[in-house]
């Protein structure tokens, strides 16, 4: 290709300050280095994690920065040592990776690659620590190794999943984070038996994906817990059978749920990142066999506090990272499930905006409107 080995100038939405609207800028994107690929991003989506670090609340600020990690695109060029990807491949960038060389990658019980595990404080590439983005010679920081709010981006090849070229990238792009994370928390980790009850804390995109997973698993009762009662009508479309808003009760939510279910739910999945919700999710499961799974990412200074008797009474607490998926190995198969009509994706997509209006996506999320907003690059 004519751009191989050359600097590419393109549009990117740059966050110059915490909490301030992104600014459309012309950036220079350097060629990929060793074990890297440069990707033309066609569609991207806004995830709450982008908003969380854009706000920089309770986190180390790192600006200017190009956010974005839920996307789909086409490989433009590859760097030295890349053998499993080629220009023209349709791919999903992933915020975590699978290098294939370290113990976690070889373990059937883990997807937490030692080399490419998510690092929100890293602003450059692993190979040399340098950024591949710049404006007039000034480096612009990367975000979780993906930075998909740019028409072109450079990513470590271990964070790139090659998928079926017939899959519509404007749909399957959301598989690269939120949908996968939520969907497999019940299926891979909580493992409810058919007919059991499940409580889902948080009914955003990840929580609704968890509802979908619980429904697929055959849960008989799916209790949605959220502070926004407006989300219940949408959640019913995904399989939520009952709704609890903690603000509507004088009692602790875990007590409310225990009374609703004769002692507690069989399984619970927490998808908010609130440490209080994590405690509630754990304490609302039934003693003897209840399992709670934590999905949300807490603030770095949070601490989980519960009485040890909750463990001695045979409640189980688990955590999961990216739904226990290995990015390169498992994500292509999830896309195939969509292609085979075994998985619905369209119902998660509620808005579409052109790249030039990316700040609208932030507005929708900040107002709690919709589930996923697809951002069309080049528009």
Tab-separated table of C-alpha atoms in Angstrom:
chain	number	residue	atom	x	y	z
A	1	UNK	CA	0.000	0.000	0.000
A	2	UNK	CA	1.126	3.533	-0.721
A	3	UNK	CA	0.990	4.482	2.972
A	4	UNK	CA	3.086	1.550	4.219
A	5	UNK	CA	6.066	2.847	6.162
A	6	UNK	CA	4.830	6.421	5.910
A	7	UNK	CA	3.379	8.820	8.436
A	8	UNK	CA	-0.385	9.153	8.010
A	9	UNK	CA	-2.157	12.417	8.722
A	10	UNK	CA	-5.763	11.967	9.784
A	11	UNK	CA	-8.506	13.245	12.057
A	12	UNK	CA	-8.593	12.308	15.742
A	13	UNK	CA	-10.754	13.427	18.650
A	14	UNK	CA	-8.255	14.621	21.256
A	15	UNK	CA	-8.979	15.100	24.951
A	16	UNK	CA	-6.814	18.030	26.001
A	17	UNK	CA	-8.208	18.357	29.523
A	18	UNK	CA	-10.187	16.247	31.958
A	19	UNK	CA	-13.929	16.542	31.456
A	20	UNK	CA	-13.678	19.017	28.569
A	21	UNK	CA	-15.229	18.284	25.134
A	22	UNK	CA	-12.988	16.408	22.733
A	23	UNK	CA	-11.417	18.518	19.993
A	24	UNK	CA	-11.171	17.313	16.402
A	25	UNK	CA	-7.521	17.644	15.391
A	26	UNK	CA	-5.261	16.584	12.548
A	27	UNK	CA	-2.754	14.152	13.997
A	28	UNK	CA	0.268	12.369	12.620
A	29	UNK	CA	0.205	8.605	13.056
A	30	UNK	CA	3.625	6.953	12.798
A	31	UNK	CA	4.161	3.574	11.094
A	32	UNK	CA	3.858	0.453	13.245
A	33	UNK	CA	7.014	-0.782	14.938
A	34	UNK	CA	7.954	-4.300	16.074
A	35	UNK	CA	4.881	-6.447	16.878
A	36	UNK	CA	2.534	-3.573	16.028
A	37	UNK	CA	-0.147	-2.996	13.397
A	38	UNK	CA	-1.655	0.194	12.052
A	39	UNK	CA	-5.410	0.025	11.640
A	40	UNK	CA	-7.900	2.150	9.763
A	41	UNK	CA	-10.791	2.514	12.213
A	42	UNK	CA	-14.186	2.462	10.486
A	43	UNK	CA	-16.505	2.369	13.486
A	44	UNK	CA	-15.965	2.982	17.170
A	45	UNK	CA	-18.212	3.203	20.208
A	46	UNK	CA	-18.154	5.013	23.508
A	47	UNK	CA	-17.749	2.855	26.611
A	48	UNK	CA	-18.180	4.079	30.183
A	49	UNK	CA	-14.502	3.327	30.809
A	50	UNK	CA	-13.593	6.045	28.299
A	51	UNK	CA	-15.819	8.498	30.178
A	52	UNK	CA	-14.395	7.438	33.543
A	53	UNK	CA	-10.814	8.207	32.543
A	54	UNK	CA	-11.825	11.274	30.541
A	55	UNK	CA	-13.314	12.676	33.754
A	56	UNK	CA	-10.137	11.580	35.614
A	57	UNK	CA	-12.053	11.224	38.881
A	58	UNK	CA	-9.948	9.255	41.328
A	59	UNK	CA	-7.448	8.439	38.597
A	60	UNK	CA	-4.066	9.763	37.517
A	61	UNK	CA	-4.750	12.409	34.826
A	62	UNK	CA	-2.879	11.820	31.565
A	63	UNK	CA	-3.522	14.441	28.885
A	64	UNK	CA	-3.574	15.196	25.983
A	65	UNK	CA	-4.921	11.793	25.095
A	66	UNK	CA	-6.849	9.911	22.433
A	67	UNK	CA	-9.475	7.712	24.065
A	68	UNK	CA	-11.526	4.893	22.562
A	69	UNK	CA	-11.207	1.110	22.785
A	70	UNK	CA	-14.412	-0.426	21.427
A	71	UNK	CA	-14.075	-0.474	17.645
A	72	UNK	CA	-13.750	-2.256	14.329
A	73	UNK	CA	-11.451	-1.603	11.413
A	74	UNK	CA	-9.115	-2.880	8.709
A	75	UNK	CA	-5.369	-3.480	8.990
A	76	UNK	CA	-3.478	-0.899	6.916
A	77	UNK	CA	0.080	-2.100	7.562
A	78	UNK	CA	2.060	-4.342	9.888
A	79	UNK	CA	5.333	-4.008	11.737
A	80	UNK	CA	8.292	-6.344	12.112
A	81	UNK	CA	7.518	-9.750	13.593
A	82	UNK	CA	3.755	-9.706	12.921
A	83	UNK	CA	2.851	-13.027	11.295
A	84	UNK	CA	-0.814	-13.616	12.104
A	85	UNK	CA	-2.209	-10.421	10.587
A	86	UNK	CA	-1.948	-8.851	7.139
A	87	UNK	CA	-3.078	-5.656	5.424
A	88	UNK	CA	-6.748	-5.910	4.555
A	89	UNK	CA	-7.728	-8.095	7.526
A	90	UNK	CA	-10.912	-7.101	9.315
A	91	UNK	CA	-10.165	-6.751	13.012
A	92	UNK	CA	-11.404	-5.708	16.431
A	93	UNK	CA	-8.942	-3.861	18.694
A	94	UNK	CA	-9.101	-5.143	22.290
A	95	UNK	CA	-8.148	-3.198	25.444
A	96	UNK	CA	-6.308	-6.247	26.787
A	97	UNK	CA	-4.187	-8.762	24.945
A	98	UNK	CA	-3.002	-12.272	24.298
A	99	UNK	CA	0.689	-12.356	23.427
A	100	UNK	CA	0.807	-16.174	23.463
A	101	UNK	CA	4.137	-16.354	25.288
A	102	UNK	CA	3.453	-15.888	28.998
A	103	UNK	CA	1.908	-18.220	31.647
A	104	UNK	CA	-1.527	-16.601	31.625
A	105	UNK	CA	-1.784	-17.040	27.861
A	106	UNK	CA	-0.994	-20.759	28.178
A	107	UNK	CA	-3.401	-21.306	31.064
A	108	UNK	CA	-6.924	-22.527	30.331
A	109	UNK	CA	-8.032	-20.813	33.553
A	110	UNK	CA	-6.918	-17.253	32.818
A	111	UNK	CA	-7.058	-14.574	30.137
A	112	UNK	CA	-4.858	-12.042	31.944
A	113	UNK	CA	-1.831	-11.781	29.647
A	114	UNK	CA	1.259	-10.797	31.636
A	115	UNK	CA	2.576	-8.549	28.853
A	116	UNK	CA	-0.584	-6.940	27.502
A	117	UNK	CA	-2.896	-6.758	30.505
A	118	UNK	CA	-4.782	-3.451	30.625
A	119	UNK	CA	-2.697	-0.543	31.905
A	120	UNK	CA	-4.600	2.736	32.047
A	121	UNK	CA	-1.550	4.749	33.051
A	122	UNK	CA	0.569	3.783	30.044
A	123	UNK	CA	0.560	6.516	27.426
A	124	UNK	CA	2.952	4.958	24.914
A	125	UNK	CA	3.592	1.662	23.166
A	126	UNK	CA	5.140	-1.322	24.925
A	127	UNK	CA	7.954	-1.713	22.380
A	128	UNK	CA	9.693	1.572	23.175
A	129	UNK	CA	7.404	3.551	25.469
A	130	UNK	CA	6.870	6.155	22.756
A	131	UNK	CA	3.590	7.440	21.353
A	132	UNK	CA	2.707	6.856	17.697
A	133	UNK	CA	0.496	9.985	17.739
A	134	UNK	CA	1.712	13.563	17.508
A	135	UNK	CA	0.566	17.073	16.636
A	136	UNK	CA	3.287	19.423	15.365
A	137	UNK	CA	5.867	17.194	17.015
A	138	UNK	CA	4.087	17.091	20.387
A	139	UNK	CA	3.274	13.501	21.489
A	140	UNK	CA	-0.347	12.626	22.223
A	141	UNK	CA	-0.893	9.870	24.783
A	142	UNK	CA	-2.441	6.507	23.920
A	143	UNK	CA	-5.258	4.939	25.967
A	144	UNK	CA	-5.194	1.222	26.964
A	145	UNK	CA	-3.120	0.509	23.865
A	146	UNK	CA	-5.997	1.131	21.429
A	147	UNK	CA	-6.971	4.837	21.042
A	148	UNK	CA	-9.741	4.246	18.537
A	149	UNK	CA	-11.042	7.836	18.496
A	150	UNK	CA	-8.706	8.337	15.560
A	151	UNK	CA	-9.175	7.458	11.899
A	152	UNK	CA	-5.911	5.494	12.125
A	153	UNK	CA	-4.324	3.990	15.205
A	154	UNK	CA	-1.359	1.782	16.076
A	155	UNK	CA	-1.896	-1.242	18.335
A	156	UNK	CA	0.207	-4.156	19.549
A	157	UNK	CA	-0.674	-7.180	17.408
A	158	UNK	CA	-1.523	-9.170	20.547
A	159	UNK	CA	-4.433	-6.786	21.135
A	160	UNK	CA	-5.990	-7.338	17.709
A	161	UNK	CA	-8.581	-10.032	16.978
A	162	UNK	CA	-8.942	-11.045	13.326
A	163	UNK	CA	-12.596	-11.666	12.486
A	164	UNK	CA	-14.837	-12.832	9.658
A	165	UNK	CA	-14.626	-10.169	6.900
A	166	UNK	CA	-18.350	-10.597	6.228
A	167	UNK	CA	-19.264	-9.449	9.754
A	168	UNK	CA	-20.673	-5.887	9.781
A	169	UNK	CA	-18.139	-3.800	11.657
A	170	UNK	CA	-20.765	-1.231	12.621
A	171	UNK	CA	-22.424	-3.939	14.709
A	172	UNK	CA	-19.713	-6.314	15.922
A	173	UNK	CA	-17.449	-3.472	17.066
A	174	UNK	CA	-19.245	-3.555	20.441
A	175	UNK	CA	-18.102	-7.157	20.919
A	176	UNK	CA	-14.602	-5.814	21.587
A	177	UNK	CA	-15.482	-4.685	25.126
A	178	UNK	CA	-18.854	-4.159	26.770
A	179	UNK	CA	-20.917	-6.944	25.281
A	180	UNK	CA	-18.246	-9.604	25.843
A	181	UNK	CA	-17.469	-8.453	29.364
A	182	UNK	CA	-21.077	-8.616	30.488
A	183	UNK	CA	-22.291	-11.603	28.504
A	184	UNK	CA	-19.804	-14.123	29.803
A	185	UNK	CA	-19.848	-13.048	33.465
A	186	UNK	CA	-22.935	-15.230	34.022
A	187	UNK	CA	-22.088	-17.871	31.403
A	188	UNK	CA	-18.388	-18.387	32.150
A	189	UNK	CA	-18.104	-17.397	35.807
A	190	UNK	CA	-21.387	-17.346	37.748
A	191	UNK	CA	-22.713	-20.435	35.915
A	192	UNK	CA	-26.330	-20.344	37.096
A	193	UNK	CA	-28.221	-23.594	36.763
A	194	UNK	CA	-31.360	-23.599	34.662
A	195	UNK	CA	-34.261	-22.242	36.706
A	196	UNK	CA	-32.129	-20.363	39.247
A	197	UNK	CA	-32.442	-16.681	40.149
A	198	UNK	CA	-29.906	-14.003	39.197
A	199	UNK	CA	-29.562	-10.373	40.299
A	200	UNK	CA	-27.771	-7.942	37.964
A	201	UNK	CA	-26.464	-4.730	39.532
A	202	UNK	CA	-26.277	-1.928	36.971
A	203	UNK	CA	-28.319	-1.906	33.769
A	204	UNK	CA	-25.983	-0.086	31.421
A	205	UNK	CA	-24.551	-1.835	28.366
A	206	UNK	CA	-22.411	-4.274	30.374
A	207	UNK	CA	-25.234	-5.033	32.793
A	208	UNK	CA	-27.713	-5.648	29.973
A	209	UNK	CA	-25.188	-7.984	28.356
A	210	UNK	CA	-25.040	-9.814	31.694
A	211	UNK	CA	-28.839	-10.012	31.651
A	212	UNK	CA	-28.582	-11.548	28.188
A	213	UNK	CA	-26.087	-14.093	29.509
A	214	UNK	CA	-28.336	-14.968	32.437
A	215	UNK	CA	-31.280	-15.392	30.077
A	216	UNK	CA	-29.262	-17.660	27.773
A	217	UNK	CA	-28.206	-19.695	30.827
A	218	UNK	CA	-31.872	-20.318	31.626
A	219	UNK	CA	-32.361	-18.180	34.736
A	220	UNK	CA	-36.013	-18.173	35.849
A	221	UNK	CA	-35.857	-14.833	37.664
A	222	UNK	CA	-33.584	-11.963	36.641
A	223	UNK	CA	-33.712	-9.054	39.071
A	224	UNK	CA	-32.301	-5.795	37.738
A	225	UNK	CA	-30.883	-3.332	40.271
A	226	UNK	CA	-30.276	0.261	39.183
A	227	UNK	CA	-30.595	3.795	40.533
A	228	UNK	CA	-32.288	4.887	37.296
A	229	UNK	CA	-35.843	3.548	37.160
A	230	UNK	CA	-36.159	4.637	33.523
A	231	UNK	CA	-33.899	1.724	32.583
A	232	UNK	CA	-36.417	-0.937	33.585
A	233	UNK	CA	-38.532	-0.775	30.417
A	234	UNK	CA	-35.451	-1.284	28.242
A	235	UNK	CA	-34.125	-3.997	30.541
A	236	UNK	CA	-37.327	-6.025	30.189
A	237	UNK	CA	-36.525	-6.453	26.488
A	238	UNK	CA	-33.328	-8.241	27.503
A	239	UNK	CA	-34.958	-10.555	30.039
A	240	UNK	CA	-35.180	-8.678	33.364
A	241	UNK	CA	-38.269	-9.928	35.187
A	242	UNK	CA	-38.179	-7.670	38.272
A	243	UNK	CA	-36.623	-4.321	39.106
A	244	UNK	CA	-35.243	-2.821	42.303
A	245	UNK	CA	-34.210	0.791	42.743
A	246	UNK	CA	-32.271	1.134	46.027
A	247	UNK	CA	-33.597	4.676	46.427
A	248	UNK	CA	-37.146	3.326	46.726
A	249	UNK	CA	-36.426	1.346	49.914
A	250	UNK	CA	-35.566	2.149	53.515
A	251	UNK	CA	-33.850	-1.224	53.920
A	252	UNK	CA	-30.502	-2.288	52.502
A	253	UNK	CA	-30.853	-3.630	48.974
A	254	UNK	CA	-29.427	-6.988	49.992
A	255	UNK	CA	-32.208	-7.308	52.574
A	256	UNK	CA	-34.852	-6.352	50.019
A	257	UNK	CA	-33.598	-8.997	47.600
A	258	UNK	CA	-33.333	-11.624	50.332
A	259	UNK	CA	-36.983	-11.030	51.211
A	260	UNK	CA	-38.001	-11.218	47.544
A	261	UNK	CA	-36.241	-14.541	47.041
A	262	UNK	CA	-36.664	-16.432	50.293
A	263	UNK	CA	-33.117	-15.939	51.524
A	264	UNK	CA	-31.230	-14.564	48.555
A	265	UNK	CA	-30.611	-15.052	44.863
A	266	UNK	CA	-28.643	-18.012	43.569
A	267	UNK	CA	-26.266	-15.801	41.576
A	268	UNK	CA	-25.489	-12.111	41.262
A	269	UNK	CA	-23.394	-10.057	38.848
A	270	UNK	CA	-22.176	-6.543	39.671
A	271	UNK	CA	-21.595	-4.246	36.657
A	272	UNK	CA	-21.292	-0.732	38.101
A	273	UNK	CA	-17.824	-0.278	39.574
A	274	UNK	CA	-19.422	1.020	42.786
A	275	UNK	CA	-17.846	-0.684	45.785
A	276	UNK	CA	-21.150	-0.318	47.628
A	277	UNK	CA	-22.922	-2.221	44.840
A	278	UNK	CA	-20.204	-4.879	45.023
A	279	UNK	CA	-20.904	-5.412	48.706
A	280	UNK	CA	-24.635	-5.527	48.047
A	281	UNK	CA	-24.195	-8.036	45.230
A	282	UNK	CA	-22.177	-10.331	47.484
A	283	UNK	CA	-24.413	-10.065	50.514
A	284	UNK	CA	-27.638	-10.638	48.536
A	285	UNK	CA	-26.753	-14.178	47.397
A	286	UNK	CA	-28.134	-17.183	49.258
A	287	UNK	CA	-25.978	-18.825	51.898
A	288	UNK	CA	-24.814	-22.353	51.168
A	289	UNK	CA	-24.552	-22.000	47.370
A	290	UNK	CA	-24.808	-18.353	46.342
A	291	UNK	CA	-22.167	-16.986	43.963
A	292	UNK	CA	-21.485	-13.291	43.340
A	293	UNK	CA	-19.361	-12.103	40.410
A	294	UNK	CA	-17.719	-8.669	40.261
A	295	UNK	CA	-17.327	-7.087	36.811
A	296	UNK	CA	-17.201	-3.311	37.408
A	297	UNK	CA	-13.898	-1.486	37.892
A	298	UNK	CA	-13.709	0.359	41.262
A	299	UNK	CA	-11.814	3.541	42.030
A	300	UNK	CA	-8.208	2.838	42.960
A	301	UNK	CA	-8.675	3.784	46.641
A	302	UNK	CA	-11.853	1.747	47.211
A	303	UNK	CA	-11.903	-1.056	49.784
A	304	UNK	CA	-14.340	-3.959	49.958
A	305	UNK	CA	-15.704	-4.588	53.446
A	306	UNK	CA	-17.967	-7.432	54.526
A	307	UNK	CA	-18.201	-9.692	57.563
A	308	UNK	CA	-16.125	-12.911	57.332
A	309	UNK	CA	-19.226	-14.917	58.311
A	310	UNK	CA	-20.571	-14.238	54.825
A	311	UNK	CA	-17.782	-16.475	53.542
A	312	UNK	CA	-18.056	-19.013	56.341
A	313	UNK	CA	-21.748	-19.324	55.508
A	314	UNK	CA	-20.642	-20.611	52.112
A	315	UNK	CA	-21.243	-17.625	49.912
A	316	UNK	CA	-18.716	-17.379	47.073
A	317	UNK	CA	-17.214	-14.163	45.682
A	318	UNK	CA	-15.527	-14.153	42.283
A	319	UNK	CA	-14.090	-11.572	39.942
A	320	UNK	CA	-13.843	-11.632	36.177
A	321	UNK	CA	-11.808	-9.758	33.622
A	322	UNK	CA	-13.244	-9.286	30.109
A	323	UNK	CA	-15.660	-12.149	30.718
A	324	UNK	CA	-12.727	-14.597	30.934
A	325	UNK	CA	-12.298	-14.303	27.151
A	326	UNK	CA	-8.893	-14.645	25.542
A	327	UNK	CA	-9.014	-11.828	22.958
A	328	UNK	CA	-7.393	-13.412	19.910
A	329	UNK	CA	-8.581	-16.959	20.604
A	330	UNK	CA	-12.174	-16.405	21.716
A	331	UNK	CA	-13.493	-13.138	20.252
A	332	UNK	CA	-13.612	-14.367	16.610
A	333	UNK	CA	-15.878	-17.202	17.807
A	334	UNK	CA	-18.215	-14.752	19.508
A	335	UNK	CA	-18.510	-12.840	16.230
A	336	UNK	CA	-19.400	-16.128	14.534
A	337	UNK	CA	-22.202	-16.644	17.051
A	338	UNK	CA	-23.637	-13.342	15.886
A	339	UNK	CA	-23.218	-14.323	12.240
A	340	UNK	CA	-25.039	-17.603	12.979
A	341	UNK	CA	-27.892	-15.696	14.653
A	342	UNK	CA	-27.087	-17.239	18.034
A	343	UNK	CA	-26.417	-13.805	19.535
A	344	UNK	CA	-28.326	-10.528	19.186
A	345	UNK	CA	-26.269	-7.361	18.928
A	346	UNK	CA	-28.534	-4.788	17.279
A	347	UNK	CA	-30.670	-4.274	20.383
A	348	UNK	CA	-27.646	-2.900	22.238
A	349	UNK	CA	-27.162	-0.132	19.649
A	350	UNK	CA	-29.468	2.819	20.305
A	351	UNK	CA	-27.679	5.770	18.683
A	352	UNK	CA	-25.360	6.522	15.760
A	353	UNK	CA	-23.398	9.747	15.274
A	354	UNK	CA	-20.785	10.928	12.758
A	355	UNK	CA	-17.215	11.191	14.019
A	356	UNK	CA	-17.424	14.987	13.754
A	357	UNK	CA	-20.151	14.911	16.430
A	358	UNK	CA	-18.462	12.476	18.826
A	359	UNK	CA	-19.219	14.705	21.811
A	360	UNK	CA	-22.897	13.846	21.358
A	361	UNK	CA	-22.027	10.276	22.346
A	362	UNK	CA	-20.629	11.618	25.619
A	363	UNK	CA	-23.820	13.617	26.156
A	364	UNK	CA	-25.988	10.516	25.668
A	365	UNK	CA	-23.938	8.528	28.176
A	366	UNK	CA	-23.712	11.296	30.760
A	367	UNK	CA	-27.503	11.670	30.638
A	368	UNK	CA	-28.045	7.922	30.867
A	369	UNK	CA	-29.750	7.870	27.472
A	370	UNK	CA	-29.434	4.789	25.317
A	371	UNK	CA	-27.104	1.819	25.585
A	372	UNK	CA	-24.409	2.013	22.922
A	373	UNK	CA	-23.712	4.845	20.487
A	374	UNK	CA	-21.855	3.903	17.293
A	375	UNK	CA	-19.518	6.573	15.949
A	376	UNK	CA	-19.013	6.449	12.198
A	377	UNK	CA	-15.483	7.462	11.222
A	378	UNK	CA	-14.955	9.605	8.147
A	379	UNK	CA	-18.348	11.222	8.694
